[in-house]
């Protein structure tokens, strides 16, 4: 099997691409320059770009010599509203914007995979579509790509997230749930304002809020099966503006994370029951507003072997991936077609979204190598 060892110039080129992306990060849905760069680099390599009418994001496709299924590789391309503090020579030139989640790395590595797959297209028993997806950080990009038709005819999808606490050359593989579902809720409590010294003539929304803060925790401890994993966090509570007035309203906001889509489906109704029940027992009214963000990243078991096997054949280490409570909009694709998402070791000093987040250049070679061969192997073993 030809490996990247023979192609150090490609690795150097990909490192340059990643640094150029890192210097010019763009926020979600504003990845215009990033899109232009990806298109340019793919076109220079003679890779076909499919037109889905996307303003941001790119879809490329490599057609093999044999007919077979179409599978997809996915990279996310957006950055975050963070002021960079890495001190790197190629630090962000865009004030207050930074590739602090390593999506520049994902993009460069998948461009590498596209280039190598194009070179090795005679070995492909089908097609490989490569999705350079915008707006992962705001959980809109995957939905947008799917609506545009980028998933049409795709039988399975593969992707990665860099993992700073894994060494370069180590790939985290896990069947089933890898990343949590992410949802947001708001609760608005309406009571009856009045004099703080005469509470009997008011309906105090702060007392309702206080009861709700405790009661909502009993959903996880008392209403959900202990085989489910879930977290309900209230992250904002606002009410009142002075010491001698009972306010009319109280507001709370927070997030729910789960590792089972079944648990995710149960929680909104349980919360609604608790919110409305406690409010009404106090004579108040309360509304729960639910904002669905991302389902669980759930890896299809049929690809576990090839995901770990590809790493080992290439001389890398495949380890059991530790799940993360963070979310990933790759999960949307997995609600439409089977998919597999892995951790790619990058040996960084800081966690995702930290202003000093960075990663090791050497990881680009590993990721490029891995996804090139994973695509070939998946198509070879397709049943
Ligand atoms: Ni990320």
XYZ file of C-alpha atoms and ligand atoms in Angstrom:
384
model
C 0.000 0.000 0.000
C 1.428 3.361 -1.028
C 1.632 5.599 1.984
C 2.234 9.249 2.531
C 5.888 8.552 3.352
C 6.649 8.811 -0.360
C 4.994 12.134 -0.606
C 6.625 14.533 1.854
C 5.999 17.425 -0.527
C 2.256 16.850 -0.205
C 2.529 16.874 3.603
C 4.494 20.137 3.461
C 1.868 21.605 1.167
C -0.943 20.557 3.533
C 0.854 22.112 6.498
C 1.080 25.368 4.511
C -2.646 25.127 3.692
C -3.522 24.617 7.354
C -1.396 27.598 8.411
C -2.979 29.786 5.748
C -6.442 28.786 6.975
C -5.325 29.393 10.561
C -4.180 32.922 9.725
C -7.512 33.743 8.085
C -10.256 32.225 10.255
C -13.895 33.039 9.537
C -17.038 32.696 11.647
C -19.887 30.294 10.899
C -21.801 31.059 7.676
C -19.207 33.675 6.773
C -16.550 31.275 5.456
C -16.254 33.049 2.078
C -12.447 33.270 1.862
C -12.089 29.777 3.315
C -14.470 28.467 0.650
C -12.500 30.268 -2.065
C -9.218 28.767 -0.827
C -10.587 25.205 -0.591
C -12.015 25.450 -4.130
C -8.728 26.779 -5.461
C -6.631 24.042 -3.857
C -8.983 21.289 -5.031
C -9.110 22.693 -8.554
C -5.312 22.901 -8.678
C -5.272 19.152 -7.931
C -7.750 18.496 -10.751
C -10.526 17.394 -8.397
C -14.151 17.671 -9.509
C -16.288 20.115 -7.530
C -20.035 19.503 -7.448
C -22.393 22.447 -7.598
C -25.053 22.486 -4.870
C -25.526 26.245 -4.997
C -23.717 26.719 -1.679
C -22.509 30.225 -0.785
C -20.155 28.794 1.806
C -18.795 25.250 1.874
C -17.506 23.021 -0.912
C -18.435 19.536 -2.117
C -15.863 17.556 -4.109
C -16.187 14.106 -5.622
C -13.752 11.456 -6.778
C -15.031 8.749 -9.080
C -13.338 5.381 -9.003
C -12.783 3.016 -11.900
C -15.326 0.509 -10.595
C -18.987 1.198 -10.086
C -20.049 0.969 -6.474
C -21.635 2.993 -3.720
C -20.906 6.631 -2.947
C -19.493 7.299 0.499
C -18.655 10.668 2.033
C -15.845 12.172 4.080
C -16.641 15.331 6.004
C -14.555 18.219 7.324
C -15.918 21.296 9.093
C -14.363 24.643 8.134
C -15.536 27.386 10.532
C -13.761 29.227 13.373
C -14.830 30.766 16.705
C -15.253 34.273 18.175
C -12.129 33.951 20.355
C -9.063 36.203 20.526
C -6.049 33.995 19.818
C -3.337 33.729 22.488
C -1.043 31.049 21.054
C 1.801 33.361 20.069
C 2.247 31.290 16.887
C 3.947 32.886 13.883
C 0.827 32.068 11.845
C -1.652 33.406 14.432
C -5.018 34.719 13.326
C -4.965 37.995 11.415
C -8.700 38.413 11.951
C -9.278 40.289 15.205
C -11.322 38.285 17.714
C -11.662 35.231 15.468
C -9.672 32.035 15.878
C -9.482 28.440 14.711
C -9.664 27.342 18.350
C -11.320 24.014 17.562
C -8.866 22.863 14.902
C -11.291 22.927 11.975
C -8.369 24.345 9.926
C -6.636 21.018 10.584
C -9.731 18.991 9.601
C -9.989 20.970 6.361
C -6.313 20.623 5.396
C -6.290 16.890 6.157
C -9.427 16.236 4.079
C -7.942 18.232 1.186
C -4.973 15.873 1.528
C -7.293 12.857 1.432
C -9.017 14.280 -1.665
C -5.665 14.728 -3.429
C -4.472 11.205 -2.580
C -7.816 9.633 -3.484
C -7.704 11.449 -6.816
C -4.222 9.938 -7.409
C -5.416 6.501 -6.339
C -8.848 6.624 -8.018
C -8.126 3.391 -9.918
C -8.290 1.580 -6.568
C -11.716 3.009 -5.701
C -14.709 0.703 -5.960
C -17.218 3.521 -6.025
C -17.245 7.260 -5.408
C -15.966 9.354 -2.544
C -17.694 12.658 -1.946
C -15.892 15.108 0.308
C -17.976 17.607 2.228
C -16.283 20.795 3.434
C -19.066 21.911 5.703
C -19.607 25.436 7.066
C -21.183 26.450 10.379
C -20.506 23.457 12.610
C -20.072 25.687 15.659
C -23.639 27.001 15.383
C -25.080 23.592 14.476
C -26.442 24.751 11.117
C -23.953 23.529 8.532
C -24.850 19.845 8.366
C -28.556 20.624 7.969
C -27.707 23.137 5.247
C -25.557 20.624 3.337
C -28.251 17.969 3.585
C -30.986 20.358 2.412
C -28.799 21.417 -0.523
C -28.652 17.761 -1.600
C -25.010 17.039 -0.764
C -26.046 13.760 0.882
C -28.046 12.491 -2.114
C -26.895 8.994 -3.150
C -24.443 8.867 -0.214
C -24.550 5.479 1.527
C -22.357 6.249 4.548
C -20.373 9.162 5.975
C -17.100 9.408 7.911
C -15.529 12.226 9.872
C -13.251 13.176 12.721
C -12.528 15.619 15.440
C -9.007 16.342 16.576
C -8.325 15.337 20.196
C -5.637 17.320 22.053
C -5.246 14.731 24.835
C -4.372 11.889 22.431
C -0.871 11.609 20.978
C -0.249 11.988 17.249
C -0.667 8.596 15.602
C -3.429 7.490 17.958
C -6.994 7.258 16.691
C -9.972 6.923 19.045
C -12.657 4.542 17.808
C -15.956 3.774 19.505
C -19.152 2.038 18.454
C -22.395 3.753 19.524
C -22.589 7.108 21.311
C -19.439 9.232 21.046
C -20.689 12.782 21.564
C -23.688 14.130 23.444
C -26.899 15.585 22.124
C -27.115 19.323 22.745
C -30.329 21.281 23.289
C -31.149 24.636 24.829
C -34.198 25.623 26.871
C -35.705 28.842 28.163
C -38.277 29.105 30.943
C -40.386 32.199 31.437
C -42.367 32.406 34.681
C -45.153 34.953 34.973
C -46.482 35.751 38.430
C -48.047 38.896 39.863
C -45.743 41.671 40.958
C -46.262 43.792 44.016
C -44.987 45.019 47.391
C -42.248 42.855 48.912
C -43.791 43.432 52.354
C -47.222 42.171 51.246
C -46.391 38.904 49.367
C -49.878 37.508 49.980
C -51.136 39.985 47.401
C -48.569 38.844 44.817
C -47.582 35.651 43.004
C -43.844 35.518 43.481
C -42.062 34.200 40.333
C -38.755 33.992 42.267
C -40.201 31.383 44.632
C -41.448 29.430 41.601
C -37.988 29.686 40.020
C -36.390 28.440 43.244
C -38.633 25.386 43.375
C -37.997 24.693 39.695
C -34.212 24.745 40.053
C -34.405 21.779 42.438
C -37.330 20.010 40.808
C -35.777 19.936 37.345
C -32.858 17.908 38.731
C -35.266 15.142 39.750
C -35.994 14.449 36.072
C -32.565 12.857 35.661
C -32.538 11.219 39.113
C -36.200 10.065 39.310
C -37.837 10.019 35.857
C -35.137 8.668 33.551
C -33.831 5.117 33.591
C -30.455 4.858 35.294
C -29.181 3.264 32.075
C -29.477 6.646 30.378
C -26.903 9.394 30.668
C -28.272 12.912 30.846
C -27.468 16.318 32.285
C -29.811 19.254 32.848
C -27.944 22.479 33.620
C -29.563 25.802 34.413
C -27.069 28.453 33.415
C -28.956 31.743 33.751
C -31.538 32.978 36.242
C -32.868 36.510 36.067
C -35.579 38.209 38.096
C -36.219 41.500 39.768
C -34.318 44.780 39.874
C -34.605 46.096 43.428
C -34.999 45.057 47.094
C -38.560 45.963 47.955
C -40.526 44.872 44.892
C -41.642 41.384 43.953
C -41.194 41.219 40.186
C -43.793 40.087 37.697
C -41.507 37.690 35.813
C -38.533 35.389 36.199
C -36.419 33.935 33.420
C -34.180 30.876 33.298
C -32.063 29.358 30.580
C -29.934 26.250 30.279
C -28.890 23.176 28.344
C -29.701 19.476 28.216
C -27.111 16.888 27.149
C -27.754 13.185 26.676
C -25.990 10.137 25.228
C -29.150 8.379 24.024
C -31.556 9.869 21.513
C -34.349 8.035 23.432
C -33.520 10.011 26.591
C -33.307 13.193 24.547
C -36.851 12.622 23.306
C -38.293 12.075 26.797
C -36.818 15.122 28.526
C -38.742 18.035 26.938
C -42.137 16.591 27.965
C -40.917 15.803 31.481
C -39.561 19.318 31.834
C -42.776 20.846 30.520
C -44.796 18.851 33.055
C -42.558 19.975 35.927
C -42.409 23.609 34.820
C -46.153 23.964 34.292
C -47.072 21.876 37.340
C -44.928 23.819 39.809
C -45.979 27.144 38.338
C -49.665 26.254 38.569
C -49.337 24.963 42.152
C -48.142 28.471 43.015
C -50.852 30.194 40.972
C -48.293 31.340 38.391
C -47.886 30.592 34.711
C -44.739 29.274 33.083
C -43.679 28.545 29.549
C -40.911 26.177 28.471
C -39.343 27.081 25.137
C -37.263 24.272 23.621
C -34.508 24.837 21.049
C -33.286 21.647 19.393
C -29.606 21.804 18.503
C -27.860 18.489 17.879
C -28.638 14.787 18.218
C -26.180 12.246 19.650
C -23.135 11.363 17.527
C -23.877 7.659 17.251
C -21.417 5.451 15.382
C -22.711 2.557 13.284
C -21.286 -0.724 14.583
C -20.819 -2.134 11.065
C -17.887 0.249 10.529
C -16.066 -0.310 13.854
C -13.757 -2.976 12.434
C -12.732 -1.045 9.346
C -12.293 2.172 11.376
C -9.898 0.489 13.830
C -8.364 -1.876 11.260
C -7.401 0.940 8.883
C -5.472 2.653 11.678
C -3.603 -0.537 12.586
C -2.727 -1.510 8.987
C -1.125 1.914 8.578
C 0.918 1.418 11.731
C -1.106 3.779 13.895
C -2.680 2.958 17.209
C -6.433 2.475 17.513
C -7.753 2.958 21.052
C -11.248 2.841 22.544
C -12.480 6.446 22.247
C -13.583 8.215 25.390
C -16.991 9.871 24.838
C -17.320 13.662 25.099
C -20.192 15.762 26.503
C -19.579 18.291 23.760
C -21.834 18.197 20.703
C -21.055 17.828 17.004
C -23.402 18.518 14.143
C -22.006 15.466 12.296
C -24.821 13.817 14.293
C -27.370 15.213 11.796
C -25.861 13.202 8.963
C -26.109 10.092 11.128
C -29.868 10.604 11.468
C -30.086 10.221 7.657
C -27.412 7.637 6.851
C -25.016 5.456 8.864
C -21.787 7.151 9.802
C -18.645 6.825 11.847
C -16.805 9.603 13.663
C -13.357 9.182 15.219
C -10.941 11.082 17.444
C -7.670 12.039 15.780
C -4.775 12.493 18.206
C -3.072 15.885 17.802
C -1.184 16.225 21.095
C -2.216 19.794 21.921
C -1.551 21.733 25.136
C -5.141 22.962 25.609
C -8.706 21.743 25.197
C -11.037 22.792 22.373
C -12.190 26.446 22.360
C -9.252 27.641 24.499
C -7.457 30.819 23.275
C -4.144 28.914 23.407
C -5.500 25.843 21.585
C -3.043 24.421 19.082
C -1.968 21.083 17.658
C 1.011 19.258 16.175
C 1.622 19.594 12.423
C 2.562 15.903 12.210
C -1.080 14.979 12.811
C -1.981 16.207 9.304
C -0.047 13.367 7.719
C -1.764 10.803 9.954
C -5.264 12.139 9.295
C -4.711 12.383 5.540
C -3.285 8.899 5.417
C -6.086 7.517 7.578
C -9.042 8.966 5.675
C -7.577 8.130 2.257
C -7.214 4.499 3.254
C -10.451 4.368 5.223
C -12.398 5.427 2.114
C -10.636 2.821 -0.034
C -11.139 0.084 2.572
C -14.811 0.895 3.199
C -15.552 0.669 -0.527
C -13.496 -2.520 -0.852
C -15.389 -4.201 1.970
C -18.839 -2.902 1.048
C -21.628 -5.432 1.391
Ni -14.926 21.469 16.642
